[in-house]
Coordinates of C-alpha atoms in Angstrom, one line a residue:
X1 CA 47.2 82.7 3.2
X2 CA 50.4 82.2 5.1
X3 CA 48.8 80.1 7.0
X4 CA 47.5 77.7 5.2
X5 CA 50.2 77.3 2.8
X6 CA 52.0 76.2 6.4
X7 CA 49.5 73.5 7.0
X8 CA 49.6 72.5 4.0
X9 CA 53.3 72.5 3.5
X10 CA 53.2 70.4 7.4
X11 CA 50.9 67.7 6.0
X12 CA 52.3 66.7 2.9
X13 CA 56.4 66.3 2.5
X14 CA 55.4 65.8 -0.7
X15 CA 55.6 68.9 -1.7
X16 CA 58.9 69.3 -1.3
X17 CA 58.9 67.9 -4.6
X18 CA 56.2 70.4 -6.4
X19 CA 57.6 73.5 -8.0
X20 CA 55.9 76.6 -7.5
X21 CA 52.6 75.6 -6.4
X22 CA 50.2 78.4 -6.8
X23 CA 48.3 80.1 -4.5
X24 CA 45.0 82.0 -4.7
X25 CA 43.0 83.9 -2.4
X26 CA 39.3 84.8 -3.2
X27 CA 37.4 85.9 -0.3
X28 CA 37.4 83.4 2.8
X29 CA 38.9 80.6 0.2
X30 CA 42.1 79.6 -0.7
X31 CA 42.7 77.5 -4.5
X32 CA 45.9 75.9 -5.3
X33 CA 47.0 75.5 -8.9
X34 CA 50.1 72.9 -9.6
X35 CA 51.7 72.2 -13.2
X36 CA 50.1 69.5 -14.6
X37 CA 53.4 67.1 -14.5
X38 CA 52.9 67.6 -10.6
X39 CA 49.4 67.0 -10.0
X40 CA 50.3 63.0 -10.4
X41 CA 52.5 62.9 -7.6
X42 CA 49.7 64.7 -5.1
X43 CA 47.1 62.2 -6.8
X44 CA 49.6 59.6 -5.5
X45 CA 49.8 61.2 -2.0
X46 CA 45.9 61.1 -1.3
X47 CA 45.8 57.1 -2.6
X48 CA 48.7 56.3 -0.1
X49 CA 47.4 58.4 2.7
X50 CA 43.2 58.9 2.4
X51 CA 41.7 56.7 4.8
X52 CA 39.5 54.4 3.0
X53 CA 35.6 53.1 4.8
X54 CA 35.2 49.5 4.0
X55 CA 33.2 47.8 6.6
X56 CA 31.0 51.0 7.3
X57 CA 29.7 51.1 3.9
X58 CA 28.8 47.0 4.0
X59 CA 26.6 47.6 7.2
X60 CA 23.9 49.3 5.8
X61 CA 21.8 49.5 2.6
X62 CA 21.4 53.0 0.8
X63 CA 18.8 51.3 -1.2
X64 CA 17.2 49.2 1.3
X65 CA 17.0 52.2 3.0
X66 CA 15.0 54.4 0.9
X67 CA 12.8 51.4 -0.1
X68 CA 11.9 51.4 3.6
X69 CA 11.6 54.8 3.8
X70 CA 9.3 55.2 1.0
X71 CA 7.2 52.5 2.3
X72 CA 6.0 54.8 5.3
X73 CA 2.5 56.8 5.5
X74 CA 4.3 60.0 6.9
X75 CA 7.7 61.8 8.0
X76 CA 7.4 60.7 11.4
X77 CA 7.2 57.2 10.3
X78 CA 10.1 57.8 8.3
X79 CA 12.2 59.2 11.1
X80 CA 11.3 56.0 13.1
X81 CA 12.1 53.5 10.3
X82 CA 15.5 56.1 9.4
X83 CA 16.6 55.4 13.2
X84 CA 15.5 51.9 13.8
X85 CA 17.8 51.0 10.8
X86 CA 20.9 52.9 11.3
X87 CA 21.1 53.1 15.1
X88 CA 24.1 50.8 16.9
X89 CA 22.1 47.8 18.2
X90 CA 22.6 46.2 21.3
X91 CA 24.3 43.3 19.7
X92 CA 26.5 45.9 17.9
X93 CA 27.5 47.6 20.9
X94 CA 28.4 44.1 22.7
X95 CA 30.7 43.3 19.6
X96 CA 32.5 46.5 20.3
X97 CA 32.7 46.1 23.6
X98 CA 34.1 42.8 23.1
X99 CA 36.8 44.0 20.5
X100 CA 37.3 46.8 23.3
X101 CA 38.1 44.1 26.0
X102 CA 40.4 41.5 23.2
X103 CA 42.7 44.6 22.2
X104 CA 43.6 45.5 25.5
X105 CA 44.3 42.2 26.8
X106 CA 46.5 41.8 23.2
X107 CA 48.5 45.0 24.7
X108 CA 48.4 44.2 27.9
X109 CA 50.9 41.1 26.9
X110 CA 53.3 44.0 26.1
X111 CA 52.5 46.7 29.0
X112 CA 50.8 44.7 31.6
X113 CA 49.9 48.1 33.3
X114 CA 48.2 49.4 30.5
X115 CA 44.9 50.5 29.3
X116 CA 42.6 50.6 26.5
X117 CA 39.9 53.3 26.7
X118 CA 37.0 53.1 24.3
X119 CA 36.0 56.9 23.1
X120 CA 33.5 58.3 20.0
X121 CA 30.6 57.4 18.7
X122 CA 29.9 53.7 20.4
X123 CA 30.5 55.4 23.8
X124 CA 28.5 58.5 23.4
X125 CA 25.4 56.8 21.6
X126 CA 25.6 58.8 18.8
X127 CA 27.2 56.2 16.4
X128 CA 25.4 54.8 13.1
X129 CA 25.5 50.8 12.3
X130 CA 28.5 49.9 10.6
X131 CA 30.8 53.2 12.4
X132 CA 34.8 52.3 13.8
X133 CA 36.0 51.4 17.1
X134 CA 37.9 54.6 18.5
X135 CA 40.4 53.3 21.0
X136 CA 43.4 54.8 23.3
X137 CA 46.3 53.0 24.5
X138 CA 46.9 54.7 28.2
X139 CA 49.9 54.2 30.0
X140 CA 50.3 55.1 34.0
X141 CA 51.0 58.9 34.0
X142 CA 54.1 58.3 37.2
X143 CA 55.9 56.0 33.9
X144 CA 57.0 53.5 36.7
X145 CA 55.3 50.7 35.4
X146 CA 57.9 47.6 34.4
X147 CA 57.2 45.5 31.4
X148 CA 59.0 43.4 28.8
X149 CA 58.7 44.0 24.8
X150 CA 59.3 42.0 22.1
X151 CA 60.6 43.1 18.7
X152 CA 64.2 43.7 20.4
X153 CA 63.2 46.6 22.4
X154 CA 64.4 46.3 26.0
X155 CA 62.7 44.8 29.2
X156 CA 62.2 48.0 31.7
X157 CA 61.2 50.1 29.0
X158 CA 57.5 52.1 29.0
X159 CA 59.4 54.9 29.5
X160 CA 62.0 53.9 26.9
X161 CA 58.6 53.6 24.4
X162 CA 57.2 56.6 25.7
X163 CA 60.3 59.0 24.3
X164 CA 59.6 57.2 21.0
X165 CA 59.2 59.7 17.7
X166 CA 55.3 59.6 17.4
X167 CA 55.5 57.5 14.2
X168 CA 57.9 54.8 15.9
X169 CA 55.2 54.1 18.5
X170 CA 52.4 53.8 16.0
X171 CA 55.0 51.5 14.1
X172 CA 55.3 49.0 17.5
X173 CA 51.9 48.9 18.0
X174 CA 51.2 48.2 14.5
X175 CA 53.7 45.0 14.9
X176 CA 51.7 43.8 17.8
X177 CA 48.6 43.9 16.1
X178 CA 49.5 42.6 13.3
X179 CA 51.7 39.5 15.2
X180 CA 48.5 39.1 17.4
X181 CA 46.5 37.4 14.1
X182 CA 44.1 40.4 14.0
X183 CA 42.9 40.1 10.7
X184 CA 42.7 43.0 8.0
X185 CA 45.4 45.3 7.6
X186 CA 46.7 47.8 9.9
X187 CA 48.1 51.1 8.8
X188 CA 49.6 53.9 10.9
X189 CA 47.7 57.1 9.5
X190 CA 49.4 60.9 10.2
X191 CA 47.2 63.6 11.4
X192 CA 46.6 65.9 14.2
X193 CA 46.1 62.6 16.3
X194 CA 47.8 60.3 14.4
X195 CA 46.4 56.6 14.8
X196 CA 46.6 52.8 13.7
X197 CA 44.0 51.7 11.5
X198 CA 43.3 48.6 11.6
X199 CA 40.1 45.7 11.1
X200 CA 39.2 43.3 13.8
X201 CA 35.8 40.6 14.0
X202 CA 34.7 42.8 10.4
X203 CA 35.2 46.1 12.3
X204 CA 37.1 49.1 11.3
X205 CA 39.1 50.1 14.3
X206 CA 41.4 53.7 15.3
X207 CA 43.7 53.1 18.1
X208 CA 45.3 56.7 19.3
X209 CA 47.6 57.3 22.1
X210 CA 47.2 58.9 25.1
X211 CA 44.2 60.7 23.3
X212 CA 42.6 62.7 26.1
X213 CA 40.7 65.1 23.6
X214 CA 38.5 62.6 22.7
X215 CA 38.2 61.6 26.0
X216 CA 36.6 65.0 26.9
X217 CA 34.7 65.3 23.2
X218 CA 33.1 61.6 23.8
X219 CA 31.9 62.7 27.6
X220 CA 30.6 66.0 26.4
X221 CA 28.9 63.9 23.2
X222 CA 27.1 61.1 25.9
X223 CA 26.3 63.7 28.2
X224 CA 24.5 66.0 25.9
X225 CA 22.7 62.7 24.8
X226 CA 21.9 62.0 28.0
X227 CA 19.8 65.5 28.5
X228 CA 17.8 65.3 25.4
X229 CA 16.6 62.4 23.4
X230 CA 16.5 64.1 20.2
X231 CA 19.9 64.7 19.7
X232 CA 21.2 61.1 19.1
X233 CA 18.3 60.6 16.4
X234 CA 19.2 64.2 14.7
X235 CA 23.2 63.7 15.2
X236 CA 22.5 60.2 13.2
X237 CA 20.3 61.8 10.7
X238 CA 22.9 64.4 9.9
X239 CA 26.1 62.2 9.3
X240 CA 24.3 59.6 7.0
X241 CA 22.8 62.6 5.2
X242 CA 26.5 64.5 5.0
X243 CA 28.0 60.3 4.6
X244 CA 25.7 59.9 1.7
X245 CA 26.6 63.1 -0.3
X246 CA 30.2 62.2 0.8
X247 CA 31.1 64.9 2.7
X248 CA 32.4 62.7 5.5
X249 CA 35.1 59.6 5.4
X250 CA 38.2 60.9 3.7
X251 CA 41.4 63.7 5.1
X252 CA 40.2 66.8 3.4
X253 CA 36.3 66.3 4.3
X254 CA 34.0 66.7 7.4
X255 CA 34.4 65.0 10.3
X256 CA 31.8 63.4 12.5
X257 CA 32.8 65.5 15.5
X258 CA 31.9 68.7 13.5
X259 CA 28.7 67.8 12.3
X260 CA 27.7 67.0 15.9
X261 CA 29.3 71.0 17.1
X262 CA 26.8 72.3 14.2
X263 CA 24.1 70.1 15.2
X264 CA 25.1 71.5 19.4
X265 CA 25.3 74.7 18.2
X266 CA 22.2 75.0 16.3
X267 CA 20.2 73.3 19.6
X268 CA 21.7 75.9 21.8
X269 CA 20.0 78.7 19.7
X270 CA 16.3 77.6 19.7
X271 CA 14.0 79.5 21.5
X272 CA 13.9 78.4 24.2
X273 CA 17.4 76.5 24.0
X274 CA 17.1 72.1 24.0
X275 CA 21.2 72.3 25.3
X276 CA 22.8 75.2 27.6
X277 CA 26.0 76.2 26.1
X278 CA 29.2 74.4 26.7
X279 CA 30.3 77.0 29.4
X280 CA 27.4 76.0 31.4
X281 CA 27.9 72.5 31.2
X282 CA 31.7 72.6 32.4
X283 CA 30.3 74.6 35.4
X284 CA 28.3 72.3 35.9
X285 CA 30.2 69.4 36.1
X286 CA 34.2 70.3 37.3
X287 CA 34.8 69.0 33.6
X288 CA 37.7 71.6 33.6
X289 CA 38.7 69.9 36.7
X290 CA 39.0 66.1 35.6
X291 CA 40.9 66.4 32.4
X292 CA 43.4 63.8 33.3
X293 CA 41.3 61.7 34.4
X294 CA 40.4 58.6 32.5
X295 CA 37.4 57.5 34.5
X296 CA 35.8 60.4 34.9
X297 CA 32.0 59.8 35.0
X298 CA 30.3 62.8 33.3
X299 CA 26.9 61.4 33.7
X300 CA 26.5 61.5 37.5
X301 CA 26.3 65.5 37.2
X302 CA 22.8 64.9 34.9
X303 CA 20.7 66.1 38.1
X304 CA 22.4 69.4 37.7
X305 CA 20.8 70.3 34.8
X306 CA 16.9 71.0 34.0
X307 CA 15.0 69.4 31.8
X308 CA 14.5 71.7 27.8
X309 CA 11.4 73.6 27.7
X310 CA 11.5 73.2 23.8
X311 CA 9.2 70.8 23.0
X312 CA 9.5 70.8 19.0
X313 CA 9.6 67.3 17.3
X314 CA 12.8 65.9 15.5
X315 CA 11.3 66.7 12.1
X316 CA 10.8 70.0 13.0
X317 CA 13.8 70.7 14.7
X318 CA 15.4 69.1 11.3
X319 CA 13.5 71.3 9.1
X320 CA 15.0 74.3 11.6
X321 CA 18.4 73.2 11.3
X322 CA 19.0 73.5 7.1
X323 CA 16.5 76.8 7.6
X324 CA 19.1 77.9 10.1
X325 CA 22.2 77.0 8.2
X326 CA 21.5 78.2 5.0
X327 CA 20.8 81.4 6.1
X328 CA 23.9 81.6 8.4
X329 CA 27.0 84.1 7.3
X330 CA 29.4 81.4 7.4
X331 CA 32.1 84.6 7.6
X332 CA 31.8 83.9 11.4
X333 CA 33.2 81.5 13.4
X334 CA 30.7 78.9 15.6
X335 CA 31.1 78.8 18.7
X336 CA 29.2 76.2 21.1
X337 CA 31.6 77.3 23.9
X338 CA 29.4 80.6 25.1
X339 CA 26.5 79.5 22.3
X340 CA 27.6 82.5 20.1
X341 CA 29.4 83.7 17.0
X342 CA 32.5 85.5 17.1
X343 CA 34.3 87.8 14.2
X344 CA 37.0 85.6 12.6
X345 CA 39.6 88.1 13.7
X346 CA 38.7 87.7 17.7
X347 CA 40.2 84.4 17.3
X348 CA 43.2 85.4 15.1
X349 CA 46.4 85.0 17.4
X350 CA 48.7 87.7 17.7
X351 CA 51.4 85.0 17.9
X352 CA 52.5 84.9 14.2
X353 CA 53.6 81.1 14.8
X354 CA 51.5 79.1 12.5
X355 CA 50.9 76.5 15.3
X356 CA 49.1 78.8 17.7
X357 CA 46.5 80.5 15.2
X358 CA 42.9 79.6 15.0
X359 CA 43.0 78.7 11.2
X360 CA 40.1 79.9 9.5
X361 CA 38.3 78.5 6.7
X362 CA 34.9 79.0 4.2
X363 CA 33.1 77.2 7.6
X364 CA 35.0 77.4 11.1
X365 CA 33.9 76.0 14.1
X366 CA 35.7 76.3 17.5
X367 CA 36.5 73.5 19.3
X368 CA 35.4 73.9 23.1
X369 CA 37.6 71.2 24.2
X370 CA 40.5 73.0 22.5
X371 CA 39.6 76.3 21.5
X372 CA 42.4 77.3 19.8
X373 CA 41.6 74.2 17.0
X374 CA 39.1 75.2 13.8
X375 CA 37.5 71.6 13.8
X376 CA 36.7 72.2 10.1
X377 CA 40.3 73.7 9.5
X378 CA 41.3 70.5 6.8
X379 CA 38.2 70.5 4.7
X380 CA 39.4 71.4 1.6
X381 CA 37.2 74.3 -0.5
X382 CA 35.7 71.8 -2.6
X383 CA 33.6 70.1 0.1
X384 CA 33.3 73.7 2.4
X385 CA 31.2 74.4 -1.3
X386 CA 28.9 71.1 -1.5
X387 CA 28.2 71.4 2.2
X388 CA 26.6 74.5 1.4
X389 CA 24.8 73.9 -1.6
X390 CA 23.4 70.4 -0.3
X391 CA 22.0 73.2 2.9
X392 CA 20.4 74.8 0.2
X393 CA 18.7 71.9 -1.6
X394 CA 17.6 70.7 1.8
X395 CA 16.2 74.1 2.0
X396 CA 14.6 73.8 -1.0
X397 CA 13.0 70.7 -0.2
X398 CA 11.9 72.0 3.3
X399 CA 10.1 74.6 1.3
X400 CA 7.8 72.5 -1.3
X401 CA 4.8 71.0 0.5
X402 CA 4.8 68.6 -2.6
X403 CA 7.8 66.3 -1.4
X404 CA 6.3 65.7 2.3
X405 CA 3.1 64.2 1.0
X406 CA 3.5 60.6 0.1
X407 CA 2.8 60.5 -3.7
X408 CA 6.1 61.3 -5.0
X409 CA 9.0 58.8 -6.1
X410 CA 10.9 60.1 -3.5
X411 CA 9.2 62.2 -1.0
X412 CA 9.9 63.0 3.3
X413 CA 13.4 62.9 4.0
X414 CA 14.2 60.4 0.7
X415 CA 14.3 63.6 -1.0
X416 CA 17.4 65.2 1.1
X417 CA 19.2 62.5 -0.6
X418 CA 18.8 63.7 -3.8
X419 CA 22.2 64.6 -5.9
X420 CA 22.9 68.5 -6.8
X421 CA 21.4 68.1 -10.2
X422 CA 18.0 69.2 -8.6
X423 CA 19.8 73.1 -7.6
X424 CA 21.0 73.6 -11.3
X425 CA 17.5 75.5 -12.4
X426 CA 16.6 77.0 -9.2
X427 CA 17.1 80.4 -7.6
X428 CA 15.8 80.0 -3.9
X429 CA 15.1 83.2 -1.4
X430 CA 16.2 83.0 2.7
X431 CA 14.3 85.4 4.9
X432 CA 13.5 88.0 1.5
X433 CA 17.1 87.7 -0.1
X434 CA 17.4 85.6 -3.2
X435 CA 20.2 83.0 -3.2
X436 CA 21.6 82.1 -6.7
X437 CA 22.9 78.7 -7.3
X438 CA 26.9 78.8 -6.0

């Protein structure tokens, strides 16, 4: 409890003006209880800070969608129309490219030695239509580059910049997009990695610095792509579905990263496996040895690797994966590393410093990039407890022959869009034991 009360305390000064917040432990799950004068001021926090999706929301239709979707003669069918619809397009990709290239040359007027890398989704082919631009500002590591500023900071001065409080920098760069005519507005956003959030051409964009972890998580993304062609149309599946119940896009929810570790880890257990654990790829490809280095090509090391034995479809390998993960005792922590799970207090530092313990939470997942980091550390109880029950009601569906033949309003996948209403009279059973309704 310590713990989190730290984080929590770390993330929001705010609370420097709530008195005696409350704290309550009840198994793996922490509550917090406020007064009700102070619960305005937190409300307040979350409006000024929550990152809000615009543009993503505009680029598809949740309506249009399921129209098309219930169109279709059979699941297969609807998992072609579900990724034909919601996949980055080739004109999509050349726009982000393109925003890619204009950014850098707008910082390049400021650091002419420079770089803007382009990381995430876009990159790693995993993206949906409509998702941001994640960007890093590089500088050269030797800091002897020379370069003039504007906004009164001194010519000869990367390295001046460089010593810069995190949240001075993010301020700069803000300036510079804002001076450049970028449209939308940019806002510097605190978090693990903070960032500038900003709108370019009608695209939500993240600019981090020096942001080598997503570096690595992007070429360990494309490059598991690359070895199996289902995981791109599964990974997309998976984030609209968690997108649509809104358990992603906001700072206490899921991120995008996480859904793909579940989705990795998940893989790596089939019989026989569709992707070798992430210990196996990094010995397969000196990833370990090229973590500095920003053009590090990932992909050349694909002839290292054999091709999956599994040959189950992407419907069935769906149907496996809420099977899978409402059965699984989320009491353990996930770990894609060595494609196993690992007691909660193996990973529980002895160091009593806040900073160096693996935080655990209802559903952790260990970061293979950084394995001291619980990717699913921030979400908050609330969505830790939807995640599971929406498992459950995909379950549910899974398990009713009814909602895969074509005669229902909405039948196939429609149905895993359904709201929790459906769970409120049903008591379903995983592998003989009967699950109540959480």
């Amino acid at each position: 409890m310590h713990a989190t009360e730290t984080l929590i305390m770390k993330g929001n000064k705010i609370y420097r003006r709530i008195k005696k917040p409350h704290f309550y432990c009840y198994g793996n799950n922490i509550a917090i209880t406020l007064p009700k004068s102070q619960i305005g001021i937190v409300k307040n926090f979350l409006r000024k800070y929550a990152r809000k999706i615009r543009n993503t929301e505009n680029a598809m239709s949740h309506t249009y969608l399921m129209q098309q979707l219930q169109s279709c003669k059979s699941v297969k069918e609807q998992f072609e129309a579900f990724n034909l619809y919601t996949k980055l397009t080739e004109a999509d990709i050349s726009l982000r490219q393109s925003i890619h290239q204009s950014v850098e040359e707008i910082f390049k007027k400021h650091f002419p030695k420079c770089s803007v890398y382009c990381t995430g989704s876009t990159v790693s082919g995993l993206g949906l239509k409509g998702c941001d631009v994640d960007l890093s500002l590089q500088f050269p590591s030797d800091g002897n580059n020379q370069c003039g500023f504007s906004k009164g900071i001194q010519e000869d001065s990367t390295s001046e910049f460089l010593i810069l409080p995190h949240k001075k920098k993010l301020h700069f760069l803000q300036n510079i997009l804002n001076d450049s005519g970028i449209s939308g507005t940019s806002k510097a956003i605190a978090g693990r990695c903070p960032i500038v959030h900003f709108s370019y051409q009608n695209v939500t964009c993240d600019l981090a610095i020096d942001n080598k972890l997503a570096l690595h998580s992007t070429n360990l993304m494309l490059l598991c792509n690359m070895l199996d062609n289902r995981v791109a149309p599964l990974h997309q599946f998976l984030t609209y579905w968690a997108k649509s119940h809104k358990l992603i896009g906001g700072p206490f929810k899921f991120k995008t990263y996480a859904i793909f570790l579940l989705l990795l880890y998940f893989l790596q257990t089939r019989h026989p496996p569709v992707l070798p654990s992430v210990e196996n790829i990094f010995e397969k490809t000196d990833f370990n040895k090229n973590l500095d280095n920003w053009s590090y090509d990932i992909c050349k090391y694909l002839e290292n690797f054999e091709n999956s034995k599994n040959s189950q479809s992407i419907d069935e390998l769906l149907r496996d994966f809420f099977f899978f993960y409402a059965a699984f005792d989320f009491s353990n922590v996930i770990c894609p590393m060595t494609s196993q799970i690992k007691k909660a207090k193996e990973l529980l530092s002895k160091n009593d410093s806040c900073d160096y313990k693996f935080q655990i939470n209802s559903i952790s997942i260990q970061d293979p990039i950084d394995p001291d980091w619980n990717v699913t550390s921030q979400v908050c109880l609330k969505y830790c407890d939807y995640f599971l029950r929406y498992l459950l009601l995909a379950f549910k569906a899974f398990n009713n022959d009814q909602y895969w033949l074509p005669i229902e309003d909405r039948w196939g996948i429609c149905y895993l869009f359904n709201d929790l209403s459906v769970l409120k009279s049903s008591n379903m059973k995983i592998d003989g034991k009967k699950i109540q309704n959480r």
